[in-house]
PDB file of N, CA and C in Angstrom:
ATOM      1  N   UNK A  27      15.878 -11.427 -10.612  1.00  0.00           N
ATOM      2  CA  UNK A  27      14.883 -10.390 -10.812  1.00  0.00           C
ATOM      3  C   UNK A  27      13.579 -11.035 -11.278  1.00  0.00           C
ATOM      4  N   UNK A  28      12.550 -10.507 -11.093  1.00  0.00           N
ATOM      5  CA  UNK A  28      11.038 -10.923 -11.242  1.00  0.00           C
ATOM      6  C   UNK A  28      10.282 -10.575 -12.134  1.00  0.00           C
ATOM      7  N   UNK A  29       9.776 -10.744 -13.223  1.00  0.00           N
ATOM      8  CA  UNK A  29       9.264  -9.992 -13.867  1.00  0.00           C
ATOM      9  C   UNK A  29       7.681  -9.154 -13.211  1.00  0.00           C
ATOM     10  N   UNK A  30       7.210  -8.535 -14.015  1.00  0.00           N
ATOM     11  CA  UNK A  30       6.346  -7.934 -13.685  1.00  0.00           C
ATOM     12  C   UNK A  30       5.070  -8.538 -13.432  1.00  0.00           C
ATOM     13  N   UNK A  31       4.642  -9.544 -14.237  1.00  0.00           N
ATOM     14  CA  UNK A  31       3.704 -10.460 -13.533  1.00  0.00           C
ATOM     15  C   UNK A  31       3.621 -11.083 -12.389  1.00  0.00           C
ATOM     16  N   UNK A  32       5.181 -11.819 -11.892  1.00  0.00           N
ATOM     17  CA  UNK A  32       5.638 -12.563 -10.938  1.00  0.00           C
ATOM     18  C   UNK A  32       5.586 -11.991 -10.144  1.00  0.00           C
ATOM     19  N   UNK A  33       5.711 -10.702 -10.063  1.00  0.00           N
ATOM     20  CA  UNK A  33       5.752  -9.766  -8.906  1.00  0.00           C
ATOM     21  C   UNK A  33       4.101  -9.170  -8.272  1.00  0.00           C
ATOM     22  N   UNK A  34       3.341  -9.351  -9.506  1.00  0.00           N
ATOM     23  CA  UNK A  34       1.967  -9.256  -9.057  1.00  0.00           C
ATOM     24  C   UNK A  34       1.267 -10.240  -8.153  1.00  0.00           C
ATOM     25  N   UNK A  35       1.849 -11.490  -8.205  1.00  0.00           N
ATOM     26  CA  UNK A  35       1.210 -12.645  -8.020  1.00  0.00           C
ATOM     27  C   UNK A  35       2.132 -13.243  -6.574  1.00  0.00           C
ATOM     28  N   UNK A  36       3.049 -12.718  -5.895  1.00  0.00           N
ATOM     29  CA  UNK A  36       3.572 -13.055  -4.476  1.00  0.00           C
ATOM     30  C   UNK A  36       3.147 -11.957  -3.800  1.00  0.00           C
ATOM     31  N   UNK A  37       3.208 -13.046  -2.870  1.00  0.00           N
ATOM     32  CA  UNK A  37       2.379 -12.217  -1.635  1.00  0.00           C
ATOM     33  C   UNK A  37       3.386 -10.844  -1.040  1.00  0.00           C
ATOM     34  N   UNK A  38       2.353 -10.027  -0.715  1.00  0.00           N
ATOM     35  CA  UNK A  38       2.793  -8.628  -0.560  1.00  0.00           C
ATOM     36  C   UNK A  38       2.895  -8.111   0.921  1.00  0.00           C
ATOM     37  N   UNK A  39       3.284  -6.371   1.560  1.00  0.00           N
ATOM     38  CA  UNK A  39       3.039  -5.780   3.146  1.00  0.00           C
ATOM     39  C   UNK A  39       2.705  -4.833   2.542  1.00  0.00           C
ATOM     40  N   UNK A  40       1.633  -4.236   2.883  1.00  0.00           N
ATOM     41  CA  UNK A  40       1.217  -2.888   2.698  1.00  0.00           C
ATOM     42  C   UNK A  40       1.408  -2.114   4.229  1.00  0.00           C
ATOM     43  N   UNK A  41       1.871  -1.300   4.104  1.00  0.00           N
ATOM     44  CA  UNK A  41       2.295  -0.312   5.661  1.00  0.00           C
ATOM     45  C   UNK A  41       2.041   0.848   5.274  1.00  0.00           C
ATOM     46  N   UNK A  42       1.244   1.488   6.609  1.00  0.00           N
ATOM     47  CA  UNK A  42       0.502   2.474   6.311  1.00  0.00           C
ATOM     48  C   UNK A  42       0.497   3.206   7.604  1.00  0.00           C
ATOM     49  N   UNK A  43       1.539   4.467   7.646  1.00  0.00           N
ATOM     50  CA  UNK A  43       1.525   5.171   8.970  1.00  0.00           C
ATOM     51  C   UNK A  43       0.767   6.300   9.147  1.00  0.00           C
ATOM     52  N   UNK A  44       0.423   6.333  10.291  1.00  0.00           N
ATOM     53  CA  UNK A  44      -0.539   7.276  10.715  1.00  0.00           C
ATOM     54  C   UNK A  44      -0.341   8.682  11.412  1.00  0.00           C
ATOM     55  N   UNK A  45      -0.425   9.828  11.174  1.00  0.00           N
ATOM     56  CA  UNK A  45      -0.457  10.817  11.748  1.00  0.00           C
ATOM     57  C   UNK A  45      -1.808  11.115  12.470  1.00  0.00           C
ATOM     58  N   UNK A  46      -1.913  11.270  13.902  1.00  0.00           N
ATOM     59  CA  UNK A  46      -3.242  11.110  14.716  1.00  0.00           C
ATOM     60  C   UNK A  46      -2.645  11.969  16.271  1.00  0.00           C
ATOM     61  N   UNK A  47      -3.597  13.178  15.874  1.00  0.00           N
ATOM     62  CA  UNK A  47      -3.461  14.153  17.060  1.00  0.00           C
ATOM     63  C   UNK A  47      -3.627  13.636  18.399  1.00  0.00           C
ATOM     64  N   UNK A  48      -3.032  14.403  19.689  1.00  0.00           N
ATOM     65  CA  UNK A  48      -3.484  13.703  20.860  1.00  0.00           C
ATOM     66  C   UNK A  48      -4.998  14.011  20.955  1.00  0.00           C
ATOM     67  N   UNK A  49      -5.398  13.193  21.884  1.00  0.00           N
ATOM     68  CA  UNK A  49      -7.006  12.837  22.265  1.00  0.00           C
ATOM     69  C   UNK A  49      -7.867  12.519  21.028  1.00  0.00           C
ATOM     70  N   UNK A  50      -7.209  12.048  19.886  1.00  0.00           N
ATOM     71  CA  UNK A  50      -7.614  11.485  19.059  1.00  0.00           C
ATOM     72  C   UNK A  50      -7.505   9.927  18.574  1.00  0.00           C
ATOM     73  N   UNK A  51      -6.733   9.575  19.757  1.00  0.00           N
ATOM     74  CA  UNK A  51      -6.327   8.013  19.616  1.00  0.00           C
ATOM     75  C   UNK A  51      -7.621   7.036  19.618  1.00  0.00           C
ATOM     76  N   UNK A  52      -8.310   7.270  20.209  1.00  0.00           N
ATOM     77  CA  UNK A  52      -9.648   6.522  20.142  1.00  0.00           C
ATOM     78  C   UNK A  52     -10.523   6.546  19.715  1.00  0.00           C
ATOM     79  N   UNK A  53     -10.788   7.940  18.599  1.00  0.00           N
ATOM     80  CA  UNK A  53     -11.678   7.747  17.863  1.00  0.00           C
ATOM     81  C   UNK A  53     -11.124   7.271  16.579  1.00  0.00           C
ATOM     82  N   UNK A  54      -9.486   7.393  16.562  1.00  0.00           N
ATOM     83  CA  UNK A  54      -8.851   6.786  15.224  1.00  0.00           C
ATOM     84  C   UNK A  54      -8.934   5.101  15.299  1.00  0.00           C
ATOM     85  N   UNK A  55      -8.519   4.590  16.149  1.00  0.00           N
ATOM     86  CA  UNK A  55      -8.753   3.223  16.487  1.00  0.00           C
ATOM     87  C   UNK A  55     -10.168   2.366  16.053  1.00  0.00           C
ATOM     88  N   UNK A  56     -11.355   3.087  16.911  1.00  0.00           N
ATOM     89  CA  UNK A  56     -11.890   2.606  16.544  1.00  0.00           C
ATOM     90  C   UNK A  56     -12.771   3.073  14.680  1.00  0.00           C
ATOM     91  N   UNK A  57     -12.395   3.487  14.035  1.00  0.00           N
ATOM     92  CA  UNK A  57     -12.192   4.300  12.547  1.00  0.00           C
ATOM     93  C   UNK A  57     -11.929   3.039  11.754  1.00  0.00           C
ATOM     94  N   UNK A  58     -10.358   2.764  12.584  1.00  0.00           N
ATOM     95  CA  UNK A  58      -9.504   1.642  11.526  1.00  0.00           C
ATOM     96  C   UNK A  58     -10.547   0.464  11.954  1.00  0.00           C
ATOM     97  N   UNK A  59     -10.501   0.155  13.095  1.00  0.00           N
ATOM     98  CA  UNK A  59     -11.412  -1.341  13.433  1.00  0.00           C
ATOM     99  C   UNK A  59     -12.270  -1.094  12.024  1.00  0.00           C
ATOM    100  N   UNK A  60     -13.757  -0.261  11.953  1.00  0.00           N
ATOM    101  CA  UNK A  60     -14.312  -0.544  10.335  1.00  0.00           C
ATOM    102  C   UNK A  60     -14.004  -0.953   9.577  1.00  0.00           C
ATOM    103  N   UNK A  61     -12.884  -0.176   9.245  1.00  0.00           N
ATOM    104  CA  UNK A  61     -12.085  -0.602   7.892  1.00  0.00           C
ATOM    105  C   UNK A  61     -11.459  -2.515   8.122  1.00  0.00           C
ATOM    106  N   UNK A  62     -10.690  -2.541   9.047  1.00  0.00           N
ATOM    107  CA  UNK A  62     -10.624  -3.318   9.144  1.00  0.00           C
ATOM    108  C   UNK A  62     -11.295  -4.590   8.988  1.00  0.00           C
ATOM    109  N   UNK A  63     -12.804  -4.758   9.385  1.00  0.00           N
ATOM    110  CA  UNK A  63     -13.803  -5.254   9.316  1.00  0.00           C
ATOM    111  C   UNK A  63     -13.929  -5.654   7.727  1.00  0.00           C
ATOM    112  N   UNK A  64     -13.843  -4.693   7.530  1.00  0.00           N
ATOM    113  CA  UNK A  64     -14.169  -5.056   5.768  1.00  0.00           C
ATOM    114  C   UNK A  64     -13.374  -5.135   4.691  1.00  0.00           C
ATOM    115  N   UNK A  65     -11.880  -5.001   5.174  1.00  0.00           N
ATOM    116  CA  UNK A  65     -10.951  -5.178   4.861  1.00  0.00           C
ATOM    117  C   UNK A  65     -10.519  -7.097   4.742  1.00  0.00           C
ATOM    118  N   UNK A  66     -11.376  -7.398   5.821  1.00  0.00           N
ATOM    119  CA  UNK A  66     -10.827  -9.061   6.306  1.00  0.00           C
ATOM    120  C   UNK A  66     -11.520  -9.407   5.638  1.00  0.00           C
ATOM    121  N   UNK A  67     -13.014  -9.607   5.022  1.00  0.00           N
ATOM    122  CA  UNK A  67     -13.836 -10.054   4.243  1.00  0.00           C
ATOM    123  C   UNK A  67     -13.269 -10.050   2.293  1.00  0.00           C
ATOM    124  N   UNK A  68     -12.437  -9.443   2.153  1.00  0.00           N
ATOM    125  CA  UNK A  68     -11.865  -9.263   0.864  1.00  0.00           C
ATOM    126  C   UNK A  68     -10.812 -10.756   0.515  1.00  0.00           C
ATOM    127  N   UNK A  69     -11.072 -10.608  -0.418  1.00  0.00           N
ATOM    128  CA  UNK A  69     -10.099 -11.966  -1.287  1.00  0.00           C
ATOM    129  C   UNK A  69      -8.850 -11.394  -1.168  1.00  0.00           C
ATOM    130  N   UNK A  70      -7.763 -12.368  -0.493  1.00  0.00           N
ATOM    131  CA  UNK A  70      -6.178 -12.352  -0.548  1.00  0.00           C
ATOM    132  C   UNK A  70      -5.828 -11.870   0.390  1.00  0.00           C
ATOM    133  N   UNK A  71      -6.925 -11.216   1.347  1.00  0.00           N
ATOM    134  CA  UNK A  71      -6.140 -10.876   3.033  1.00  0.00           C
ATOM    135  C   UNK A  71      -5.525 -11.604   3.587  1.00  0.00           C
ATOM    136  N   UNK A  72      -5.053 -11.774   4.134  1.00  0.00           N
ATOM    137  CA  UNK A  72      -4.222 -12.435   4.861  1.00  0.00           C
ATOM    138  C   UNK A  72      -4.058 -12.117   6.633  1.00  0.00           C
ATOM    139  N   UNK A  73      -3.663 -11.210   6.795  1.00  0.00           N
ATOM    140  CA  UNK A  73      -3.365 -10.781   8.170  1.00  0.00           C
ATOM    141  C   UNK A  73      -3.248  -9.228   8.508  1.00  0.00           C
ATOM    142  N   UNK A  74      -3.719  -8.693   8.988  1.00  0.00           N
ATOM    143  CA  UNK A  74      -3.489  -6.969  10.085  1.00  0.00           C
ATOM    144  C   UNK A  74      -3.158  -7.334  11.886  1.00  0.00           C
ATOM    145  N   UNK A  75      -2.251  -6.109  11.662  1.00  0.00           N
ATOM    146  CA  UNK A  75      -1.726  -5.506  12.890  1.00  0.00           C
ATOM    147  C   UNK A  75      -1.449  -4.111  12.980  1.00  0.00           C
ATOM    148  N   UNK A  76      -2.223  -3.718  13.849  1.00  0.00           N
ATOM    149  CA  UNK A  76      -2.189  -2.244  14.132  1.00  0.00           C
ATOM    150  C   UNK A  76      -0.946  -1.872  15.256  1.00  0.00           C
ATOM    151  N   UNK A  77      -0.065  -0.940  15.234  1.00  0.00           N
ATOM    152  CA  UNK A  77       0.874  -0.984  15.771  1.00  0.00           C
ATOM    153  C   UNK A  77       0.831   1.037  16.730  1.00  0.00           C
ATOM    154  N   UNK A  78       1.242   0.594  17.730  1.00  0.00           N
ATOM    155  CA  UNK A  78       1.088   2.195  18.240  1.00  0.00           C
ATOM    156  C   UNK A  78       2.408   2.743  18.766  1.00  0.00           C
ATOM    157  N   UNK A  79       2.457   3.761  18.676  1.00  0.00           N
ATOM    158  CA  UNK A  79       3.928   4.275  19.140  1.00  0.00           C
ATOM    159  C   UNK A  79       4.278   4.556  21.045  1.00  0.00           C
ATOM    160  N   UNK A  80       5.326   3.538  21.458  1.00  0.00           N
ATOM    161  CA  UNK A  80       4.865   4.194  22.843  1.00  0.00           C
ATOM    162  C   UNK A  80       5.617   5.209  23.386  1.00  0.00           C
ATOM    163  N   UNK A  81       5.897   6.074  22.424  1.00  0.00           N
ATOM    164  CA  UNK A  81       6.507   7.857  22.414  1.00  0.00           C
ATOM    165  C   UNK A  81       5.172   8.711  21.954  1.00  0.00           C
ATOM    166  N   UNK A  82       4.440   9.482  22.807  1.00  0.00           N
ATOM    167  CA  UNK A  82       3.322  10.578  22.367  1.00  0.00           C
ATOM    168  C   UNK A  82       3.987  11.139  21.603  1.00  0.00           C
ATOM    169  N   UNK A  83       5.035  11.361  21.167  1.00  0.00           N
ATOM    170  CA  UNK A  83       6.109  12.885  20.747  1.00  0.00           C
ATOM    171  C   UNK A  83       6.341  12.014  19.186  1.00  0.00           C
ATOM    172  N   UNK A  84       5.826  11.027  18.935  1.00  0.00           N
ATOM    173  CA  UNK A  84       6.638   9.897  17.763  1.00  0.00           C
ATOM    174  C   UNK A  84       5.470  10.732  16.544  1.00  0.00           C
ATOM    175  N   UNK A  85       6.085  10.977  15.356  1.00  0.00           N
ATOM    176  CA  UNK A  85       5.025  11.538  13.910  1.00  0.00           C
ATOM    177  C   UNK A  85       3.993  10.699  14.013  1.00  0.00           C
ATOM    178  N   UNK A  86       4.631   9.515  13.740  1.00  0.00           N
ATOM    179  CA  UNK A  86       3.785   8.297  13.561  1.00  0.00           C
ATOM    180  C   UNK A  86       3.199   7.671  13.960  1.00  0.00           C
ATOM    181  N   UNK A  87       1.754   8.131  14.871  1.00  0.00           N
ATOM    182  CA  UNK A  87       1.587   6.964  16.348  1.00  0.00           C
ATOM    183  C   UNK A  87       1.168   6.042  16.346  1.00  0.00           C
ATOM    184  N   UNK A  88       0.494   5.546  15.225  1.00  0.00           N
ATOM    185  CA  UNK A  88      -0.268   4.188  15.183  1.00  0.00           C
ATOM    186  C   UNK A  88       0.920   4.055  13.036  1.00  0.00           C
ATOM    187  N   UNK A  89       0.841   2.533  13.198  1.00  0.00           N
ATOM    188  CA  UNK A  89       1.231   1.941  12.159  1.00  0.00           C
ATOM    189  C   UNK A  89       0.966   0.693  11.516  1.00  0.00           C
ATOM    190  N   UNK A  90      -0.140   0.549  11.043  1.00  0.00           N
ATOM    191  CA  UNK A  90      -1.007  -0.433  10.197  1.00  0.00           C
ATOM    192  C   UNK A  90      -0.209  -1.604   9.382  1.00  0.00           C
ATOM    193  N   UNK A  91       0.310  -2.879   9.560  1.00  0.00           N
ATOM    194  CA  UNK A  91       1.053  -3.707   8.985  1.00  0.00           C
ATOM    195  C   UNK A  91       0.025  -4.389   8.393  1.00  0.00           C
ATOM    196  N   UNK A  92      -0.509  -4.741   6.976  1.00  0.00           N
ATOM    197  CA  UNK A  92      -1.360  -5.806   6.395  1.00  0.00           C
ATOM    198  C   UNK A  92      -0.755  -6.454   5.056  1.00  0.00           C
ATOM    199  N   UNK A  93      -0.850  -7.940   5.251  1.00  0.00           N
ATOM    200  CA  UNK A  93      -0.439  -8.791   4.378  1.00  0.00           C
ATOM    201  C   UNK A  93      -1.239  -9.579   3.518  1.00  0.00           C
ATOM    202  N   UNK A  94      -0.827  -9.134   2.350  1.00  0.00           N
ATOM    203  CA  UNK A  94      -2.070  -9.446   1.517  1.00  0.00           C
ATOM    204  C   UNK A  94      -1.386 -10.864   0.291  1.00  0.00           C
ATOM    205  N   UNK A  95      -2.265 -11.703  -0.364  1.00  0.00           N
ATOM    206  CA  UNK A  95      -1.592 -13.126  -1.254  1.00  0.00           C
ATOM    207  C   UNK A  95      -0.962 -11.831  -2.434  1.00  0.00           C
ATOM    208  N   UNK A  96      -1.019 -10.724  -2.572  1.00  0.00           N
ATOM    209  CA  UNK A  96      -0.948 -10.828  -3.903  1.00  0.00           C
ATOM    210  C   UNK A  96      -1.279  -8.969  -4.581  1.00  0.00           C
ATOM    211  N   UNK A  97      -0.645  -8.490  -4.743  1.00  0.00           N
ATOM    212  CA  UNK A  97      -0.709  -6.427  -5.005  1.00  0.00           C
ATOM    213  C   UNK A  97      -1.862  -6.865  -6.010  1.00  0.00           C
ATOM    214  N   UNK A  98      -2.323  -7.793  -6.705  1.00  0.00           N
ATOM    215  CA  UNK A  98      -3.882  -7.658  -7.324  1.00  0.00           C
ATOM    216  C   UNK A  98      -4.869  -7.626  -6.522  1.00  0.00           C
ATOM    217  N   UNK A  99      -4.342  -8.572  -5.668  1.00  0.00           N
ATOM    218  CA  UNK A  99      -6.012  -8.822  -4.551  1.00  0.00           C
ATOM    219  C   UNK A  99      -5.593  -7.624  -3.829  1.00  0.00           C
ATOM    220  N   UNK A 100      -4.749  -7.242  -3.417  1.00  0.00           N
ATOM    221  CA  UNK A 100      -5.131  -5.880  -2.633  1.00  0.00           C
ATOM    222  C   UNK A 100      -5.497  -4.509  -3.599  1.00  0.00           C
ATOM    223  N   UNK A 101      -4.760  -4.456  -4.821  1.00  0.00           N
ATOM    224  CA  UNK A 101      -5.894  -3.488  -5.367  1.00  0.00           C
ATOM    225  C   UNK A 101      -6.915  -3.682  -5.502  1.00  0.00           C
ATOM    226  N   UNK A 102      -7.409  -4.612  -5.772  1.00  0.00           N
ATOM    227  CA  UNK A 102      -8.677  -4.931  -5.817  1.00  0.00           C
ATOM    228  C   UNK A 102      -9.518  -4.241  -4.374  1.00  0.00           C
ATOM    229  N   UNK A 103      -9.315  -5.195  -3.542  1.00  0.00           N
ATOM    230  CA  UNK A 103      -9.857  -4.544  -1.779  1.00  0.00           C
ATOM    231  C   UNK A 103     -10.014  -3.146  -2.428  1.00  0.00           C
ATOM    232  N   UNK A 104      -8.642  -2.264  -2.364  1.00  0.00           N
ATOM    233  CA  UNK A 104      -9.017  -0.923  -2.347  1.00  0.00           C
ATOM    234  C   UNK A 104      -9.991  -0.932  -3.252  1.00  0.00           C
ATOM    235  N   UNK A 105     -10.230  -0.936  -4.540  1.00  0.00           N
ATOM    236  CA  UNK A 105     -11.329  -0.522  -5.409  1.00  0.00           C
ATOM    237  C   UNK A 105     -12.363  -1.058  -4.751  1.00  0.00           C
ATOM    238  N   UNK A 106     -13.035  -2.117  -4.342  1.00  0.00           N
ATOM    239  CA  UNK A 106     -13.739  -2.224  -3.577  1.00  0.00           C
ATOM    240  C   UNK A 106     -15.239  -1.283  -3.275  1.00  0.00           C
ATOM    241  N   UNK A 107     -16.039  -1.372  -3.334  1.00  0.00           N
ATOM    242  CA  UNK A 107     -17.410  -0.480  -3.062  1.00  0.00           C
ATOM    243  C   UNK A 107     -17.203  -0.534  -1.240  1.00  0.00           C
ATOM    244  N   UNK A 108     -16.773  -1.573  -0.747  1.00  0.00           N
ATOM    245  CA  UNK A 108     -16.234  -1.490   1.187  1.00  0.00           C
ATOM    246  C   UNK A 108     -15.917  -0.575   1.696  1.00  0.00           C
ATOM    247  N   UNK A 109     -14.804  -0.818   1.184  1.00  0.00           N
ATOM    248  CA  UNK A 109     -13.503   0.013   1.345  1.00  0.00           C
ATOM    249  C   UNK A 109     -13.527   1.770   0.854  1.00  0.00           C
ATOM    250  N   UNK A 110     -14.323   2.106  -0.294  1.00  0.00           N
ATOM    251  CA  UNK A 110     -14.775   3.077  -0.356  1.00  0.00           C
ATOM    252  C   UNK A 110     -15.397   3.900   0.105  1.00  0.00           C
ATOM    253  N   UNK A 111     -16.765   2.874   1.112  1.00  0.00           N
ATOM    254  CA  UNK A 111     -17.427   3.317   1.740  1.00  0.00           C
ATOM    255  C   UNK A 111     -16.502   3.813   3.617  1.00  0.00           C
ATOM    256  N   UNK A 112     -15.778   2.731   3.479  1.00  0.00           N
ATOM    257  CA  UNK A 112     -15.374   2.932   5.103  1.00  0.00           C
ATOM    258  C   UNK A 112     -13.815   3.521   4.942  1.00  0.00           C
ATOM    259  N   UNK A 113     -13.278   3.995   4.099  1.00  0.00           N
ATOM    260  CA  UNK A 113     -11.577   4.658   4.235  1.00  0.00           C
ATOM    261  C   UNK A 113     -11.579   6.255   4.511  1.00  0.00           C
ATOM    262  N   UNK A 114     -13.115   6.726   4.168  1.00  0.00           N
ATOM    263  CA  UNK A 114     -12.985   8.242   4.545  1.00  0.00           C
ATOM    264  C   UNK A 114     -13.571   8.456   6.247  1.00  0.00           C
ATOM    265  N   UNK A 115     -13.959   7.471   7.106  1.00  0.00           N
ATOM    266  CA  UNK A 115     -13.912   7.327   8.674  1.00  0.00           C
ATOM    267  C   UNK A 115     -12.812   7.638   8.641  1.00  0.00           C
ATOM    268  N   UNK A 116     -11.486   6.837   8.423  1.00  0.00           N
ATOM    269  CA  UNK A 116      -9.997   7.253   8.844  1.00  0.00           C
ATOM    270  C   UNK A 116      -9.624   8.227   8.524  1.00  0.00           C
ATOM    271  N   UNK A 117      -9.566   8.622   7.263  1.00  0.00           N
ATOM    272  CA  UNK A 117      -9.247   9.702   6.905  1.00  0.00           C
ATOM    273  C   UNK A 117      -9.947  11.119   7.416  1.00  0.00           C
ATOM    274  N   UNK A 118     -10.894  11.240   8.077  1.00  0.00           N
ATOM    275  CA  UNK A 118     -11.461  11.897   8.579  1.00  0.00           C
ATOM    276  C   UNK A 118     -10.897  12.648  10.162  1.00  0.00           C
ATOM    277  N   UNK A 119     -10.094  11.281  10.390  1.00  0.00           N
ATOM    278  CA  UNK A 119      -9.129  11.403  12.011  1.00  0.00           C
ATOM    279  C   UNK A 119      -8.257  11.674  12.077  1.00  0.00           C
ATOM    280  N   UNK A 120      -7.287  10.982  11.146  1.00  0.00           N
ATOM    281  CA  UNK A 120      -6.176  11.554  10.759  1.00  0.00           C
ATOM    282  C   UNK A 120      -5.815  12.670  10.680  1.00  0.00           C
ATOM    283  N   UNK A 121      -4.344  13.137  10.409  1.00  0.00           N
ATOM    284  CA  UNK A 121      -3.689  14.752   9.939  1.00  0.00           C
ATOM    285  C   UNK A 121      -3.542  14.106   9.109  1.00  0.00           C
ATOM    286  N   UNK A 122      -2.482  12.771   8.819  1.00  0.00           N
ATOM    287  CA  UNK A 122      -2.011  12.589   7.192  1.00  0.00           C
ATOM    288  C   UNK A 122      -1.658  10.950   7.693  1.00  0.00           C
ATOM    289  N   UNK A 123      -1.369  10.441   6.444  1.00  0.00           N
ATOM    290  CA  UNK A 123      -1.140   9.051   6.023  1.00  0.00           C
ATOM    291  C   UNK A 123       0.022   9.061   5.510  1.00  0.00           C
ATOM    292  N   UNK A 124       0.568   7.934   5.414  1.00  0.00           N
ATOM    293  CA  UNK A 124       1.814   7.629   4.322  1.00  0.00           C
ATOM    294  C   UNK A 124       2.034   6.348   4.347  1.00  0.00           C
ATOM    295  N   UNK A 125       1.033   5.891   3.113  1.00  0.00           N
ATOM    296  CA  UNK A 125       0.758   4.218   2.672  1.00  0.00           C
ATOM    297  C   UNK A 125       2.135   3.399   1.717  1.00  0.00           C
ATOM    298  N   UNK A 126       2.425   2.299   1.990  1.00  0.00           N
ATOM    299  CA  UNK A 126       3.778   2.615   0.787  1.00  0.00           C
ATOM    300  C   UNK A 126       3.300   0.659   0.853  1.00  0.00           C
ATOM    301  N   UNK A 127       3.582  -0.041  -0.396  1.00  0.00           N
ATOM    302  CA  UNK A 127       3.414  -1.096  -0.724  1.00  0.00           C
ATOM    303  C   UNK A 127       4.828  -1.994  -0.876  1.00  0.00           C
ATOM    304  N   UNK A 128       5.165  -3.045   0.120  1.00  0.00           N
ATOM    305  CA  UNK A 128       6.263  -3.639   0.059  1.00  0.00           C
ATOM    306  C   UNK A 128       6.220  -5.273  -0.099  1.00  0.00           C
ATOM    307  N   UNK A 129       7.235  -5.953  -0.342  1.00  0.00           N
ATOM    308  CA  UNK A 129       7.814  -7.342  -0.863  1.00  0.00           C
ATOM    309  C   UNK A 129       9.225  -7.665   0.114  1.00  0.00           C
ATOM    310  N   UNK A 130       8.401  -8.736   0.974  1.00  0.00           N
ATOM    311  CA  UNK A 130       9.612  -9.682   1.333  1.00  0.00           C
ATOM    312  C   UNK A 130      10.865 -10.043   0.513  1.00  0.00           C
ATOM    313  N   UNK A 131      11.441  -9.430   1.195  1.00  0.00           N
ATOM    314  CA  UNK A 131      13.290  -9.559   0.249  1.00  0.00           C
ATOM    315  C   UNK A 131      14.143 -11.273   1.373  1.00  0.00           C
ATOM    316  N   UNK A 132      14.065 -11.070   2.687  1.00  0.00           N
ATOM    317  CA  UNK A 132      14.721 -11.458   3.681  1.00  0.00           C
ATOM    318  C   UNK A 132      13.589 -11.879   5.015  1.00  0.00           C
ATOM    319  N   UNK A 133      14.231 -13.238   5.253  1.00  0.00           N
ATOM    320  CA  UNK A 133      13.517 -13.667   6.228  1.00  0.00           C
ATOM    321  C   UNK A 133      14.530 -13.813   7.556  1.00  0.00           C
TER     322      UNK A 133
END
């Protein structure tokens, strides 16, 4: 087990699924690209992948995988003056979100 510091300080997945009406796929896309943009410029990014569902009928159609050094540096990002400025584009496209913060157990 890890303590609570240790656990701040390994690298993290933040996954973040998307609820996005039809004929809304492309203005959500390009939404996240922004974010994205300024998302990569932040300390401890690491890597994004945007993921899409290839079922129209799926809740979830797009699904955001980003790997960050560390759940500080990514709170951080979010607090961010960026990220503030560019997370209500997405949210704007969206129906709903469901962000959840995870840790490599198994490789």
């Amino acid at each position: 087990m890890t303590t609570s510091e240790e656990a701040d300080s390994v690298p993290v997945v933040f996954i973040n699924s998307f609820e996005v009406g039809k004929g809304k796929e492309e203005e959500f896309v390009a939404a996240w690209k922004k974010v994205k943009e300024q998302m990569e410029k932040q300390d401890g990014f690491i890597s994004t992948a945007l993921h899409q569902s290839l079922s129209e009928e799926a809740p979830f159609r797009f699904v955001n995988v980003v790997q960050w050094q560390s759940k500080e540096t990514l709170e951080a990002a979010f607090a961010s003056p960026e990220f503030r400025r560019t997370a209500p584009v997405v949210a704007a496209v969206v129906q709903g979100s469901h962000p959840c913060m995870y840790r490599v157990i198994e490789r």
